[in-house]
Structures are given as structure tokens and as C-alpha cells.
Backbone as a ProteinNet text record, in pm:
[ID]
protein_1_A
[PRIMARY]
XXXXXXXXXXXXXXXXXXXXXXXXXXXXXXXXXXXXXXXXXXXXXXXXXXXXXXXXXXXXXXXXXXXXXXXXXXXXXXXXXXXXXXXXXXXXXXXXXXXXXXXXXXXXXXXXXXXXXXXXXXXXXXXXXXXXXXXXXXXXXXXXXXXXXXXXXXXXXXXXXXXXXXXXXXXXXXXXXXXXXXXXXXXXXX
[TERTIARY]
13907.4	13961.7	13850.2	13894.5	13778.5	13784.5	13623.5	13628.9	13602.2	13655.5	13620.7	13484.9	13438.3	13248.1	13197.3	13263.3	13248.8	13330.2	13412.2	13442.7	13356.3	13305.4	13233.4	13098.3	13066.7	12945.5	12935.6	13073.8	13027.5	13120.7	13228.3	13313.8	13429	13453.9	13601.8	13597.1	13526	13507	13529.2	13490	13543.4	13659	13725	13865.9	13949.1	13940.7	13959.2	14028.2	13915.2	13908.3	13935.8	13989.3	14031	14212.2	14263.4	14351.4	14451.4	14323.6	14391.5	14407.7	14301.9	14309.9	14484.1	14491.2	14564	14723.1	14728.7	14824.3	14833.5	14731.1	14781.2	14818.3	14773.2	14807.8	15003	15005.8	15155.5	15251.4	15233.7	15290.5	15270.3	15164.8	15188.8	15303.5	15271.3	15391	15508.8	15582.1	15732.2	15711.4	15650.8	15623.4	15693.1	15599.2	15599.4	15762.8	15772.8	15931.1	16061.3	16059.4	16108.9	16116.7	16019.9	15996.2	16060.5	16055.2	16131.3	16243	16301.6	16456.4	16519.4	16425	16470.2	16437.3	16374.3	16382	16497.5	16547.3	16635.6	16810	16786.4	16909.9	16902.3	16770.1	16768.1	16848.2	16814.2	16868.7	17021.7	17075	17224.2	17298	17210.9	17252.7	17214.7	17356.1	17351.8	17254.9	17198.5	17060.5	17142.3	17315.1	17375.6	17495	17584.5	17723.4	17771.8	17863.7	17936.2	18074.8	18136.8	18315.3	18342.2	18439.4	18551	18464.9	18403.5	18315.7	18329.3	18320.8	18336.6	18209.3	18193.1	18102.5	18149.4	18002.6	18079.6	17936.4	17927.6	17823.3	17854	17769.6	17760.7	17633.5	17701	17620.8	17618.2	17570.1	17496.7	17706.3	17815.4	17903.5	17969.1	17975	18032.8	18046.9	18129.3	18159.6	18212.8	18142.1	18188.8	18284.5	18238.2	18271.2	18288.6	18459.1	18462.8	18517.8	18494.3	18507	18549.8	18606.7	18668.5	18719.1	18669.1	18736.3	18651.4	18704.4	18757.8	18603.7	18521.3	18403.7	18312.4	18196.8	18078.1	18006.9	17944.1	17811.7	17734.6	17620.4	17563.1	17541.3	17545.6	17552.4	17388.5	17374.1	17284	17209.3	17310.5	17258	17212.4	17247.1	17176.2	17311.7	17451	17584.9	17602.5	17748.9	17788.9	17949	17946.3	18117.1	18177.9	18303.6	18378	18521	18555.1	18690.1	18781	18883.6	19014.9	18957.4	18915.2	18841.1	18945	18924.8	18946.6	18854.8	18830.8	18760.2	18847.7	18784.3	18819	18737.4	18753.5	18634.2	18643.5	18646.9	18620.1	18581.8	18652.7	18594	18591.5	18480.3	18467.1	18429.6	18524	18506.5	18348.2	18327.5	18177.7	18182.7	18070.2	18057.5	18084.3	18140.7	18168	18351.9	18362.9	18547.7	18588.8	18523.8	18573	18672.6	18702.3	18807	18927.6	18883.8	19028.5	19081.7	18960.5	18965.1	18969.9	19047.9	18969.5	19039.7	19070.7	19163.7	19078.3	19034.6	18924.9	19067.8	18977.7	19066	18994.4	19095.4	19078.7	19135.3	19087.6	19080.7	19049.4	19191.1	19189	19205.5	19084.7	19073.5	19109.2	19207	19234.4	19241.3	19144.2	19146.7	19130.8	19195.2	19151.6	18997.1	18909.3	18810.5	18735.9	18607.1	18490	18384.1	18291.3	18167.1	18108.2	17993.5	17932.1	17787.5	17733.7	17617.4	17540.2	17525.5	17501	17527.3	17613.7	17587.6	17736.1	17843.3	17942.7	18033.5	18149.8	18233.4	18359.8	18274.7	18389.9	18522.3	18607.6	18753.3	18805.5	18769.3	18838.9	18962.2	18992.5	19158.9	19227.3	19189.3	19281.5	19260.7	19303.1	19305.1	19410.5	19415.4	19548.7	19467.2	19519.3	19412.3	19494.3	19487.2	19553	19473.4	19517.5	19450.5	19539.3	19520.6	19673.7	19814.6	19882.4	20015	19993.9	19896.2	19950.9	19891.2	19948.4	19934.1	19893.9	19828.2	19850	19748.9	19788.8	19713.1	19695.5	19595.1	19536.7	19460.5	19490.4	19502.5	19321.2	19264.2	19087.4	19053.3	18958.1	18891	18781.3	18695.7	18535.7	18526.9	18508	18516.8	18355.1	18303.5	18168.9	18213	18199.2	18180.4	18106	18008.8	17926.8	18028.4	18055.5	18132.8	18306.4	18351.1	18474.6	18548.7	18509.5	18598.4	18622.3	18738.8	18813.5	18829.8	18752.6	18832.2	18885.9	19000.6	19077	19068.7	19128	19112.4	19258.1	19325.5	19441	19542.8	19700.5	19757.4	19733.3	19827.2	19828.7	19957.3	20022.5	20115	20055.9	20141.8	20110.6	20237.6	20263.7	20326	20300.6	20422.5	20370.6	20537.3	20521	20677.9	20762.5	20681.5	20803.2	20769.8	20688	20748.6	20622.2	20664.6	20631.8	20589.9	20458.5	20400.4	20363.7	20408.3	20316.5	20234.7	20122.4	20059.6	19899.2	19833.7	19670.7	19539.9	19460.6	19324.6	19323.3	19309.2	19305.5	19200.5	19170.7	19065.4	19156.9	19062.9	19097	19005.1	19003.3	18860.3	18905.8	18863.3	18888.9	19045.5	19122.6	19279.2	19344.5	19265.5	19362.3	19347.4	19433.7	19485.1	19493.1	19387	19367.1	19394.2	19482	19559.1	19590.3	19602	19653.2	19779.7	19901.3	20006.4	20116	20073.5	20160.3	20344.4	20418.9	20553.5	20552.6	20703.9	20684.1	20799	20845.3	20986.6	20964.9	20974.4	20995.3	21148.9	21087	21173.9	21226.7	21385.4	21364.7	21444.7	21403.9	21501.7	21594.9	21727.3	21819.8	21914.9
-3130.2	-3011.3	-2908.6	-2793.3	-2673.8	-2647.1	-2606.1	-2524.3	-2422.5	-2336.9	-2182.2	-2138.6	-2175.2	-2166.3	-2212.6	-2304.5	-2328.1	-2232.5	-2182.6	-2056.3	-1886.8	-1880.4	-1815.4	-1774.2	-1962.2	-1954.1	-1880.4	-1849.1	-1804.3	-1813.1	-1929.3	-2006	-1899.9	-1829.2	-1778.9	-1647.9	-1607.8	-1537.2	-1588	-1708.8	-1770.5	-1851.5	-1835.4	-1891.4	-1778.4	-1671	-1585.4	-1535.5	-1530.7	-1506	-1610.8	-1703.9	-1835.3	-1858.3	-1795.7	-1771	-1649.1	-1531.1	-1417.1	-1481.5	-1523.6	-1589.9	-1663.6	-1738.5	-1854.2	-1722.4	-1651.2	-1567.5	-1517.5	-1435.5	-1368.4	-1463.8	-1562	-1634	-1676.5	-1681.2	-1727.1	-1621.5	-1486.8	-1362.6	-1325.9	-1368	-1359.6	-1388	-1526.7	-1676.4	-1614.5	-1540.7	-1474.8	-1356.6	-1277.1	-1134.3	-1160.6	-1235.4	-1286.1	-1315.1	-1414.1	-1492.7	-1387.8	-1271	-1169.3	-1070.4	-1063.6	-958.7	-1056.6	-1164.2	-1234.3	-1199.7	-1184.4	-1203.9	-1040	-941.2	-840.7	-812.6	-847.6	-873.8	-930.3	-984.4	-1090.7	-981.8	-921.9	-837	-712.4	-658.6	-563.3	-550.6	-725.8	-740.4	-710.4	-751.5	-756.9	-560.4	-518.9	-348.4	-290.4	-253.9	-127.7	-50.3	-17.5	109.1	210.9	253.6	367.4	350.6	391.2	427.1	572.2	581.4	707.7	713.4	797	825	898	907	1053.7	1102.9	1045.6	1076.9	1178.3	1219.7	1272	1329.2	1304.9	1259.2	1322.5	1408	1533.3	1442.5	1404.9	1395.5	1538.2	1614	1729.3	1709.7	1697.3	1672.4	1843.3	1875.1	1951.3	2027.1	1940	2008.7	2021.3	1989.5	2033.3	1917	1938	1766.3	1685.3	1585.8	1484	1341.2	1355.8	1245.6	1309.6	1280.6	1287.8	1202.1	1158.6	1007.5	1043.6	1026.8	1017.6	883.6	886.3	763.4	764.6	657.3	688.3	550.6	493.4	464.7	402.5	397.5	326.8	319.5	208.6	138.9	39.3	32.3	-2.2	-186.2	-287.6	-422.6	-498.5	-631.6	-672.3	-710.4	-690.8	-732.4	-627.8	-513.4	-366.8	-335.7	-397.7	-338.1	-228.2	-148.4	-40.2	-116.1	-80.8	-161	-22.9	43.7	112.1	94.3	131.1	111.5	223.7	223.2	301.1	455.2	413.9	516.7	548.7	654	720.2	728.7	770	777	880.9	1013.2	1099.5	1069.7	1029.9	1027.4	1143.7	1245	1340.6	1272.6	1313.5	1235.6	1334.2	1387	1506.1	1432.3	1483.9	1487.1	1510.4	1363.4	1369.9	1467.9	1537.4	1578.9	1570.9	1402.2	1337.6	1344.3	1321.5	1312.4	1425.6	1523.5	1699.6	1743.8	1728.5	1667.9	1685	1547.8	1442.1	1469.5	1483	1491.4	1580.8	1677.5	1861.2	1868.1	1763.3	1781.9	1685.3	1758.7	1689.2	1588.3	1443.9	1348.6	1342.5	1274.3	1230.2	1070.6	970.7	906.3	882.3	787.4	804.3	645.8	601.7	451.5	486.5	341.3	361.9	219.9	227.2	84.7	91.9	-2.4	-69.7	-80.9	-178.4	-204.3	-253.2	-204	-228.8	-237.6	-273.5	-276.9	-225.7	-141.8	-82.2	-144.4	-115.8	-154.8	-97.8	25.7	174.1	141.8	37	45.7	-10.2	-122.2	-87.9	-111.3	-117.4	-129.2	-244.3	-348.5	-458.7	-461.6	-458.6	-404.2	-557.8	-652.6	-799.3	-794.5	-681.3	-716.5	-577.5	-602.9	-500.2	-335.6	-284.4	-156.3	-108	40	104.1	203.8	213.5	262.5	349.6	465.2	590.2	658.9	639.4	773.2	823.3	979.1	1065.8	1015.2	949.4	929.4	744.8	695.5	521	504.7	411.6	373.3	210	180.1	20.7	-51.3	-152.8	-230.5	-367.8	-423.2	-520	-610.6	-736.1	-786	-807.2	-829.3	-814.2	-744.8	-675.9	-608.5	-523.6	-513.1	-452.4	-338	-268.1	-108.8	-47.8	5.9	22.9	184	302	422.7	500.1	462.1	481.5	497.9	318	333.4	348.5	352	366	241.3	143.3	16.6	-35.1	-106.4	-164.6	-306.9	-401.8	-526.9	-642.7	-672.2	-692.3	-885.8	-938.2	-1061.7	-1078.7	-1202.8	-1222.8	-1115	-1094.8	-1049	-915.5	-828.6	-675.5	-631.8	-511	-395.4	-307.2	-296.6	-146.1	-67.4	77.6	146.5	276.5	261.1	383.3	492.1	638.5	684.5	593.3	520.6	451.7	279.7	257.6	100.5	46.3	-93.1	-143	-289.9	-352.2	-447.5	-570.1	-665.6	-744.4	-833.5	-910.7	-964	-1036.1	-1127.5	-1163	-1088	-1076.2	-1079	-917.7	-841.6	-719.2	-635.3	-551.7	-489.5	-389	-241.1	-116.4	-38.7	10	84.9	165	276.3	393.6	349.7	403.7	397.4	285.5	191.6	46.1	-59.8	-98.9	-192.9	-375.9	-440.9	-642.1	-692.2	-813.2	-877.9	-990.1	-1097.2	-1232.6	-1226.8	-1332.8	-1372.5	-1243.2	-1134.2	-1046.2	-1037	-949.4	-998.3	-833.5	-761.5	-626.2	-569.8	-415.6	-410	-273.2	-234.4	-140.5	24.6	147.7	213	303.1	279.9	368.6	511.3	599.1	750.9	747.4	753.8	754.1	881.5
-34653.9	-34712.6	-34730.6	-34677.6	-34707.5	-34850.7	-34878.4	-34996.4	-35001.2	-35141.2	-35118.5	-35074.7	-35169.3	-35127.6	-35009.6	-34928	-34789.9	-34701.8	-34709.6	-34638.8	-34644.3	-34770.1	-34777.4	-34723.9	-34652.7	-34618.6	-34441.1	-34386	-34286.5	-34158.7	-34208.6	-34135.6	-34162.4	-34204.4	-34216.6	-34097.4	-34022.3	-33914.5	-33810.1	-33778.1	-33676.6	-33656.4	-33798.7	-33766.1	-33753.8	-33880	-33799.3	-33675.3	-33594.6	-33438	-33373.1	-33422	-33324	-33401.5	-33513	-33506.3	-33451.4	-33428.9	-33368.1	-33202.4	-33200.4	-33023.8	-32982.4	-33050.6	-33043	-33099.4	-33161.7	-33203.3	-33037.6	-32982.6	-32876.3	-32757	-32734	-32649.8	-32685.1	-32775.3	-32796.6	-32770.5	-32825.3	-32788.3	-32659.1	-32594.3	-32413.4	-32376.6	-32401.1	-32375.1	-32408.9	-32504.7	-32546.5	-32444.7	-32473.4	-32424.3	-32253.1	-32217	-32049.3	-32037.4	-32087.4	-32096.2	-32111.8	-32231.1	-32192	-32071	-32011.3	-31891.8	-31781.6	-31768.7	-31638.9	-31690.2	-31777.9	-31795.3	-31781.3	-31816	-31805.1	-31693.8	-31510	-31423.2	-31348.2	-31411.2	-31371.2	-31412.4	-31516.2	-31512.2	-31453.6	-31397.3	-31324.9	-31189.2	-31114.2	-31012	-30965.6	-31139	-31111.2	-31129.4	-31132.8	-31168.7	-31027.8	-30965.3	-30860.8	-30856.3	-30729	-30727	-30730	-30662.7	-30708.6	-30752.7	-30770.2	-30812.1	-30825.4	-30752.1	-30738.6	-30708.7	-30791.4	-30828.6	-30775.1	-30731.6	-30682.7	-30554.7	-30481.7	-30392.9	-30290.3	-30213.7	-30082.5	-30008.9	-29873.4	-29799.9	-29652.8	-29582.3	-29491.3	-29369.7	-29265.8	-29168.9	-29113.9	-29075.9	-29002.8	-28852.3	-28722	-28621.9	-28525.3	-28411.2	-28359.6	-28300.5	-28298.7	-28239.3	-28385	-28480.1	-28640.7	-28673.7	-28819.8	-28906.6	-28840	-28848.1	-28716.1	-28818.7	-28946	-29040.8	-29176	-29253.2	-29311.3	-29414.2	-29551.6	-29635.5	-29791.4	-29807.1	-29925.7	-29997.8	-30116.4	-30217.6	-30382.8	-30414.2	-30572.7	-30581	-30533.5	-30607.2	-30487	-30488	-30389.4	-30489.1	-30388.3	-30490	-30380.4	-30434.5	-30315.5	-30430.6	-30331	-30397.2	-30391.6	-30474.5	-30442.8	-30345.6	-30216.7	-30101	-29996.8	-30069.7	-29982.5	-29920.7	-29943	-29853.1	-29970.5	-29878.8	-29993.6	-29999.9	-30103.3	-30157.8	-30170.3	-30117	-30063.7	-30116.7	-30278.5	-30310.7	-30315.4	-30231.7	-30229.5	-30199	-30068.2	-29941.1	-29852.7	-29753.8	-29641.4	-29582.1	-29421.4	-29337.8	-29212.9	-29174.6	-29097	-28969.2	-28914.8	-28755.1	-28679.5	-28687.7	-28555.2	-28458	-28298.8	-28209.5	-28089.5	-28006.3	-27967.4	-27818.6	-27755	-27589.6	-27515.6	-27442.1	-27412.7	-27232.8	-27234.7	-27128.9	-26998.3	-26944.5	-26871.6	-26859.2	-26950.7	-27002	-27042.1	-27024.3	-27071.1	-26966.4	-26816.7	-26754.3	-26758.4	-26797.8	-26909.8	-27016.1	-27110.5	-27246.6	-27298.9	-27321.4	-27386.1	-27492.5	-27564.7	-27705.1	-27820.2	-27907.3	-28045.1	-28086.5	-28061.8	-28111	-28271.6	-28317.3	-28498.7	-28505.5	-28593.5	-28623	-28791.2	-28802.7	-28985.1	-28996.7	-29081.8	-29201.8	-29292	-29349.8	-29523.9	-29562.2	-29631.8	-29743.2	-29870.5	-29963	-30068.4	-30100.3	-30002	-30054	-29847.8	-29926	-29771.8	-29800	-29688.9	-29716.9	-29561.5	-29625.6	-29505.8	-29520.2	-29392.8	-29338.1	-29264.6	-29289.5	-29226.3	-29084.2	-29040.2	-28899.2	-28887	-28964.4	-28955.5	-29089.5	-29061.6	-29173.1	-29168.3	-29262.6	-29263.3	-29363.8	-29358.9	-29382.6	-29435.4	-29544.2	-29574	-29625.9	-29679.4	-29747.6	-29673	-29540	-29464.5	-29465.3	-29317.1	-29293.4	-29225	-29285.3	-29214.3	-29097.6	-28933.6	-28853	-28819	-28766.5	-28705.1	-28591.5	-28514.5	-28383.8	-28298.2	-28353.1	-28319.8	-28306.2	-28232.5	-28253.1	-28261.3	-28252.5	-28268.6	-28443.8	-28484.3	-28624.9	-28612.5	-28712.4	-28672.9	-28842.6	-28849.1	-28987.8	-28902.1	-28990.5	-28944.3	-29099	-29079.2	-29211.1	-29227.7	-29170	-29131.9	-29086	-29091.9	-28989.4	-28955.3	-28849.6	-28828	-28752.1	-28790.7	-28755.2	-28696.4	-28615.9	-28546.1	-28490.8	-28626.1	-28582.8	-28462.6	-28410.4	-28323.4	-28132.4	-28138.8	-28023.1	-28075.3	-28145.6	-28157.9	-28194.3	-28168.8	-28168.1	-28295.6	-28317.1	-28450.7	-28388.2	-28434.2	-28405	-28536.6	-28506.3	-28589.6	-28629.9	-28728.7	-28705.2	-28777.3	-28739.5	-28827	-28765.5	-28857.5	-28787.8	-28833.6	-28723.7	-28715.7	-28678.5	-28699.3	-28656	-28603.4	-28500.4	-28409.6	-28432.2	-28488.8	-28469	-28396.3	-28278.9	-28226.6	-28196.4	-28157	-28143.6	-28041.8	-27937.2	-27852.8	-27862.2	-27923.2	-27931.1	-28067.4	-28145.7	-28256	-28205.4	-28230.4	-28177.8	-28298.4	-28327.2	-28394.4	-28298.7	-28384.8	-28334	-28362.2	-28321.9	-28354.6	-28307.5	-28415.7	-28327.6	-28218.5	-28301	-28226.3	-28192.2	-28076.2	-28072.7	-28039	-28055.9	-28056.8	-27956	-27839.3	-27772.6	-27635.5	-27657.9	-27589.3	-27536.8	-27656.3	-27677.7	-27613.2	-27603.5	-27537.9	-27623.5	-27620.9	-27728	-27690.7	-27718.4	-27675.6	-27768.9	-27717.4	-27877.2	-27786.6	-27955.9	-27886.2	-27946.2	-27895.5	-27945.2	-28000.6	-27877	-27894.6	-27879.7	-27988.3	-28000.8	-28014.4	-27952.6	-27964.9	-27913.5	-27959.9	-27895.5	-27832.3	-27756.4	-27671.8	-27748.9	-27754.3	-27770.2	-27660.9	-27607.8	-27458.4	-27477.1	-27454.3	-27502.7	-27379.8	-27415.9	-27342.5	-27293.2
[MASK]
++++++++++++++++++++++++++++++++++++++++++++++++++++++++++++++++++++++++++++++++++++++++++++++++++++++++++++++++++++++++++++++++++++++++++++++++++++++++++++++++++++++++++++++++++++++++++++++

């Protein structure tokens, strides 16, 4: 047991400093233990979020893309989550097909919910697809703005003014239509 007069002699400085020691070492130890955890909930918080959105691409022949919907957010995995969107595609006759082609096609997406990947757009609880007069939904599906193509998984409807298609597994590309286990009725104007 210490005595007073033995603390006096010289010893109470170095405990002291060997209890401040031993203090900071323990408050590391919490300090530290907090900062992983507030690390750890950083991860789970969106880098953006945005409401009521709308979204214009503007390229060298005019707006080539236009997007609308009610929230994005970009997820932990770097996708953007895409709820209760539209999608306008302008689609402008290439130099080659000017020809053929001399009428600005449009192309309209509508979903519930998506995820993009700046490169495409996966569609899991379905899309409604439109390009000029054909209509069509598809209960899956992967969309690749660049070349045009929609490919579909699971079943789909095609509506169009002269005939209505069900069917599997669909692709969509430069206006022709590949499908499995197609069933479909023909409309004939009489």
C-alpha cells in the first residue's frame, strides 16, 4: 500500500503519465471502433438521389434523349435505380439509310422500376416498348440505347394496327421482331 509521504517523494508523476497513457490508449480503442461503424453506414447511403427528375441528352443533330420519372438514385453497386420513368429515344436517320429513312423515328420506354449502367438498361419487373405504330411489353427485359435493341426474356405482347402477337424471349432490332413460341392473330381490312 502506498503512502502519502511516499507519493510525495516523486512517484506521483509517473503514474500520472502512465495513467494518462493507458487513458489514451483506451479512447483510441472506442474512438477507432466508432469510425469503422460510421464507415460502414456511409456505405449504405446513395452518392445521389433525385425526384421529379427530367433529363435532356443533346447531340450535334438536337435532343437525341429524353427521360423522365418520379426518383433515381444511384445504388451501392455504382447502378442507377430508375423508379416510375419514361424514356424518349429520338432516332435520327444515319447517312447511309437517308434513302430509306427520311422520317425522325421515336421510341418510348415505360417502367415501374430499372437499373442503368451507363451503358444499358435492365427492365426486371417489365417494360412497355413503343416505336411509332408497334407497341409491345415484355415481362423482362435489356434495353442497349446505343444500337437500338430490346431483348426481352419471358413472355411478351406485340400490339400492332394489323395484328396482336403473344409470345417468349424477344428481341427488338432495326424494326424486326425474334421470338420464341410465337402465338398471334392476324388483322385483315376487308
Amino acid at each position: 500500500m502506498l503512502k502519502i509521504n511516499q507519493l510525495k517523494s516523486g512517484r506521483l508523476i509517473p503514474i500520472f503519465f502512465l495513467s494518462l497513457c493507458v487513458l489514451s490508449l483506451v479512447m483510441v480503442a472506442v474512438l477507432n471502433g466508432k469510425k469503422t461503424q460510421d464507415l460502414k453506414g456511409r456505405e449504405k447511403v446513395a452518392r445521389f438521389e433525385v425526384f421529379n427528375f427530367e433529363y435532356y441528352r443533346i447531340g450535334a443533330q438536337g435532343v437525341s434523349v429524353v427521360a423522365l420519372g418520379k426518383k433515381a438514385r444511384e445504388n451501392v453497386k455504382g447502378m442507377n435505380e430508375l423508379e416510375h420513368f419514361s424514356v424518349t429515344n429520338f432516332t435520327f436517320p444515319s447517312q447511309e439509310s437517308q434513302r430509306k429513312e427520311k422520317v425522325l423515328g421515336q421510341e418510348n420506354l415505360q417502367s415501374s422500376f430499372a437499373l442503368y449502367d451507363n451503358q444499358e438498361i435492365f427492365f426486371p419487373q417489365g417494360v412497355n416498348y413503343q416505336r411509332n405504330k408497334t407497341k409491345f411489353w415484355s415481362q423482362i427485359a435489356q434495353y442497349n440505347p446505343d444500337i437500338k435493341e430490346l431483348k426481352g426474356e419471358g413472355e411478351f405482347i406485340v400490339l400492332d394496327e394489323n395484328y396482336k402477337i403473344r409470345g417468349q424471349n424477344i428481341t427488338y432490332r432495326e424494326n424486326k421482331i425474334y421470338a420464341k413460341n410465337i402465338y398471334g392473330i392476324l388483322k385483315v381490312k376487308q
